[in-house]
CSV table of N, CA and C in Angstrom, one decimal:
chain,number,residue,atom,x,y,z
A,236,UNK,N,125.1,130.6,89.3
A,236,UNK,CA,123.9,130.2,89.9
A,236,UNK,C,124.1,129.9,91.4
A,237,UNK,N,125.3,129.6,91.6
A,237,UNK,CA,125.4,129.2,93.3
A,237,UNK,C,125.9,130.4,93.9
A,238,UNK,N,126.2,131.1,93.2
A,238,UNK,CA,126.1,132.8,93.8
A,238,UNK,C,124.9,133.4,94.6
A,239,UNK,N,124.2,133.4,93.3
A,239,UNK,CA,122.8,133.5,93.4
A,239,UNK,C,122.6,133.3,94.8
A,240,UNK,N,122.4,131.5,94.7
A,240,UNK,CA,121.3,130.8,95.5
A,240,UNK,C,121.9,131.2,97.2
A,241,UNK,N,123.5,131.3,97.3
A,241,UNK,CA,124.2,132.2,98.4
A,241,UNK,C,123.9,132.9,98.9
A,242,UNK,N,123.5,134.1,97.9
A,242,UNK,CA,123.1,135.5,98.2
A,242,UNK,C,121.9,135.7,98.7
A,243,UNK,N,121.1,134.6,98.1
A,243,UNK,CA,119.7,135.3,98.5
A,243,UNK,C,119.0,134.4,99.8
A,244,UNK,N,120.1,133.3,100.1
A,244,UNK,CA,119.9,132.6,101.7
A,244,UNK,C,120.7,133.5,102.8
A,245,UNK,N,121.7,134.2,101.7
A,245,UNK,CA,122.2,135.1,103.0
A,245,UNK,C,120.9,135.9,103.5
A,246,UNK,N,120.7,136.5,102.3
A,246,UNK,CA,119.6,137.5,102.6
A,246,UNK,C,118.2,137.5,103.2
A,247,UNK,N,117.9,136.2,103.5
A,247,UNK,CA,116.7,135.0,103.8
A,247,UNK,C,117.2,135.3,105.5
A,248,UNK,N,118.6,134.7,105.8
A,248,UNK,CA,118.8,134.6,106.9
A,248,UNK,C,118.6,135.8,107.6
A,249,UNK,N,119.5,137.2,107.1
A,249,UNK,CA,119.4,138.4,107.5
A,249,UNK,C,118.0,138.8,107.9
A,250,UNK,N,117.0,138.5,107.2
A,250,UNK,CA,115.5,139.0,107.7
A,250,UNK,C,115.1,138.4,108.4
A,251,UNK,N,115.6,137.4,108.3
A,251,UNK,CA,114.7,136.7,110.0
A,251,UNK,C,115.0,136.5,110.9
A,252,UNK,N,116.6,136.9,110.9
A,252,UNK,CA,117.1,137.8,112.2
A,252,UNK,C,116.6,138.8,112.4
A,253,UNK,N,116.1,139.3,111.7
A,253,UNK,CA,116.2,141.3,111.8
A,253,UNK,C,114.0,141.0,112.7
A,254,UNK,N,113.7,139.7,111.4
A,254,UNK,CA,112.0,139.6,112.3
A,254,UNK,C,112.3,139.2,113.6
A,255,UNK,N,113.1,138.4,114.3
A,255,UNK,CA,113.4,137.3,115.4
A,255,UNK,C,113.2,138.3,116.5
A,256,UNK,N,114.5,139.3,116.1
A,256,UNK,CA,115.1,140.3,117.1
A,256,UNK,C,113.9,141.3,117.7
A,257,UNK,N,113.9,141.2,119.4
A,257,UNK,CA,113.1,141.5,119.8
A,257,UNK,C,112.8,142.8,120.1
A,258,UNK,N,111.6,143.5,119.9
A,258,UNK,CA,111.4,145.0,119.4
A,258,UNK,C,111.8,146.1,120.8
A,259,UNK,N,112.3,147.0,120.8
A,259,UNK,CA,112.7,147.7,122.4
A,259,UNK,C,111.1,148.0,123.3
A,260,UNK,N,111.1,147.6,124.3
A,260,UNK,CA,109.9,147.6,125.3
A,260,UNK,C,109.1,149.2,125.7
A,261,UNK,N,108.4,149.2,125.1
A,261,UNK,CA,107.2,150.2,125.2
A,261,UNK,C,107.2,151.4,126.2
A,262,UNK,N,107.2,150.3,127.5
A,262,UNK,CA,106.9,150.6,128.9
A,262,UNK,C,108.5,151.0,129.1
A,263,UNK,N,108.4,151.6,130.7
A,263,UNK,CA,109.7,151.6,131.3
A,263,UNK,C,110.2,150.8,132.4
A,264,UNK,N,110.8,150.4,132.5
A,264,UNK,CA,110.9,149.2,133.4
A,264,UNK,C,112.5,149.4,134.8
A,265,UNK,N,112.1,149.7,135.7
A,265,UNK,CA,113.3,150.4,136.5
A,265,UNK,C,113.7,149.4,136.7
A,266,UNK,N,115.0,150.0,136.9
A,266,UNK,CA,116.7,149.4,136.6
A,266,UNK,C,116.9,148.5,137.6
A,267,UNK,N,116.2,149.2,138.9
A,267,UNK,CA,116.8,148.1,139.6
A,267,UNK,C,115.9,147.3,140.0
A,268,UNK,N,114.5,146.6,139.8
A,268,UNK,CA,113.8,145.5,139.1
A,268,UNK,C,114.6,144.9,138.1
A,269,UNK,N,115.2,145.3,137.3
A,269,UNK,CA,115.7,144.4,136.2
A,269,UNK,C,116.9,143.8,136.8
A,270,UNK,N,117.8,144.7,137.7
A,270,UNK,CA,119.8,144.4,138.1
A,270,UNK,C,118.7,142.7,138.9
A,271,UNK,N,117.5,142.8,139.7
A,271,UNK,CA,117.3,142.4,140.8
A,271,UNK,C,116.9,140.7,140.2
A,272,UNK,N,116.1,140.8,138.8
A,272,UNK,CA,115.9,139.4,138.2
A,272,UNK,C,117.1,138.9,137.8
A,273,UNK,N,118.2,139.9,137.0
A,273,UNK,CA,119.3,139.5,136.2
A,273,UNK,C,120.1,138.4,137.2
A,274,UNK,N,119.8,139.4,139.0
A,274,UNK,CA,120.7,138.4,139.9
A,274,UNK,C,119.8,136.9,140.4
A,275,UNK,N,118.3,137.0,140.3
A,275,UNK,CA,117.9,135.9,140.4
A,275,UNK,C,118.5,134.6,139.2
A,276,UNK,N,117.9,135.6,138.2
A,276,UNK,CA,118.6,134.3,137.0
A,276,UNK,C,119.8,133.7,137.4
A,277,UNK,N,120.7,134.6,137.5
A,277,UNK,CA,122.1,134.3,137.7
A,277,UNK,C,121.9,133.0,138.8
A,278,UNK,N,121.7,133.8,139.8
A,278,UNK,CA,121.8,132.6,141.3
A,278,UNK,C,120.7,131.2,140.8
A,279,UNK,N,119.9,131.5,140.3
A,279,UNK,CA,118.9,130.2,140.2
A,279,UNK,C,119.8,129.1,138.6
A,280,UNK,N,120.7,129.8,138.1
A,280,UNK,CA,121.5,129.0,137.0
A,280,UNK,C,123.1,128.5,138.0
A,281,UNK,N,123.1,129.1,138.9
A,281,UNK,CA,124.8,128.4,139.9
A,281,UNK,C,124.0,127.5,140.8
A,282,UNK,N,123.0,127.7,140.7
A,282,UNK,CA,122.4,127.0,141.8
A,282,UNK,C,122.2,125.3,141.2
A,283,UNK,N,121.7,125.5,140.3
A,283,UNK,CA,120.9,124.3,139.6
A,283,UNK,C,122.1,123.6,138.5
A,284,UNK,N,123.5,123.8,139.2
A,284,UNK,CA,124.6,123.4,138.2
A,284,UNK,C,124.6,121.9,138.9
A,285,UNK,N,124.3,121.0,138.0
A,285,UNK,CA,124.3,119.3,137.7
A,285,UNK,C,126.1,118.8,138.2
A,286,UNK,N,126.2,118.1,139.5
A,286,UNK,CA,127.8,118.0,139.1
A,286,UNK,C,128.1,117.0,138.1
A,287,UNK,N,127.1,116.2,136.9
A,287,UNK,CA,127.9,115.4,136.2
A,287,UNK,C,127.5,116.1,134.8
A,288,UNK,N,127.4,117.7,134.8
A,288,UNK,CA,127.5,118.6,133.5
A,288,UNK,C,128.7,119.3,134.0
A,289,UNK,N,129.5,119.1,133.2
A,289,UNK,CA,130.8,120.2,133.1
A,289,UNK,C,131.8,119.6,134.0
A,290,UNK,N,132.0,118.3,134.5
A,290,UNK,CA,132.1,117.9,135.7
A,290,UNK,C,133.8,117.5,134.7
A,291,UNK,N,135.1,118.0,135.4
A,291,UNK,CA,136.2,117.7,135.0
A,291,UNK,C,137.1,116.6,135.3
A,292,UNK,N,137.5,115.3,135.0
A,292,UNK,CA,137.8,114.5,135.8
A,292,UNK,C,139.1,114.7,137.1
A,293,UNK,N,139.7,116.2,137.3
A,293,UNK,CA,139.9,117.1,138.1
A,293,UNK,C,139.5,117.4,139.4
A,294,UNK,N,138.1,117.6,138.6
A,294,UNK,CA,137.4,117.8,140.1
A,294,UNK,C,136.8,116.5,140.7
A,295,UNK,N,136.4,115.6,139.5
A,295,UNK,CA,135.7,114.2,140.0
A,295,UNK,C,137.5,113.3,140.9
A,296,UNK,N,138.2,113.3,140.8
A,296,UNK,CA,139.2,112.8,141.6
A,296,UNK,C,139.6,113.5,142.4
A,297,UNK,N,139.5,115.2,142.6
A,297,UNK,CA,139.6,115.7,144.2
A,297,UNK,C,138.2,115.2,145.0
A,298,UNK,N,137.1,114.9,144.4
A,298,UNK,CA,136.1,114.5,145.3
A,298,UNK,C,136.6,113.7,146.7
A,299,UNK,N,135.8,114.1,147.6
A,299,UNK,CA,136.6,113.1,148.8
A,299,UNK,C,135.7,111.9,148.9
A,300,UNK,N,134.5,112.1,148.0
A,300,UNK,CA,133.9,110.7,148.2
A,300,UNK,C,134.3,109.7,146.7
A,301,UNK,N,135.2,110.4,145.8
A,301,UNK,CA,135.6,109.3,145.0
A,301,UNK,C,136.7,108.8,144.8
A,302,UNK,N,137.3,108.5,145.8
A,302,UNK,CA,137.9,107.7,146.2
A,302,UNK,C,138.4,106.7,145.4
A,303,UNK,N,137.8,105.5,145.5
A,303,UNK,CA,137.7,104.1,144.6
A,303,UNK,C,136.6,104.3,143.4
A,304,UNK,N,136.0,105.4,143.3
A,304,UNK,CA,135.1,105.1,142.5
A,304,UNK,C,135.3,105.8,140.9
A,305,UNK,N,135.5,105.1,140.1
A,305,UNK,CA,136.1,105.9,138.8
A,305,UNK,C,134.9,105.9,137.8
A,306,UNK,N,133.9,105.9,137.3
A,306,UNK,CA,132.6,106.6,137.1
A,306,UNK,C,131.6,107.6,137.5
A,307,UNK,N,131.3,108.1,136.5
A,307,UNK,CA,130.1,109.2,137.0
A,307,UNK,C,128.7,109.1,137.1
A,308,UNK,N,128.5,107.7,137.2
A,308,UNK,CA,127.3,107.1,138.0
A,308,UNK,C,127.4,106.8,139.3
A,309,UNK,N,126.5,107.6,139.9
A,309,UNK,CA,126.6,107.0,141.4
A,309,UNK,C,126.1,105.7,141.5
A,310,UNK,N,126.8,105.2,142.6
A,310,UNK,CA,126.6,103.3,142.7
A,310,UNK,C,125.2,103.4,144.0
A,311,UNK,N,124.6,104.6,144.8
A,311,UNK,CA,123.7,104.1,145.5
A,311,UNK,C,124.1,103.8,147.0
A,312,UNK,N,125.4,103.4,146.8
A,312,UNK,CA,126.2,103.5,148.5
A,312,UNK,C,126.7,104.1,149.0
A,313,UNK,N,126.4,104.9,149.9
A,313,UNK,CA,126.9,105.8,150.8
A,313,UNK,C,127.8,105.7,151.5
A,314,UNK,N,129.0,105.9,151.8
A,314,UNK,CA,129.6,105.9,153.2
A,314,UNK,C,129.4,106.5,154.1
């Protein structure tokens, strides 16, 4: 029975990847329109990198502004 019920959630899963997956585009769409968004995405995703996402306490201690400050909340004070 738990074979079964295995088999046929594999099989559940497989089709609605196979529905999900998006169908190849109709039209034609030049290459370098596409190279030209691929590089927007890219630049607009390095651009918008958060320094307290991914932030390593590596780089939070070569910070030159953190100094004395051992959190990743800013305190609001500037030097």
């Amino acid at each position: 029975m738990k074979f079964w019920v295995a088999v046929l959630s594999l099989l559940a899963v497989v089709v609605s990847h196979v529905m999900a997956y998006p169908q190849p585009m109709e039209i034609n769409v030049d290459p370098a329109l596409q190279e030209q968004l691929m590089g927007r995405l890219y630049r607009s995703m390095m651009a918008k990198r958060s320094p307290s996402i991914g932030l390593s306490l590596a780089e939070y201690m070569a910070s030159p502004q953190g100094q004395d400050n051992f959190h990743f909340i800013p305190s609001g004070r500037r030097k």
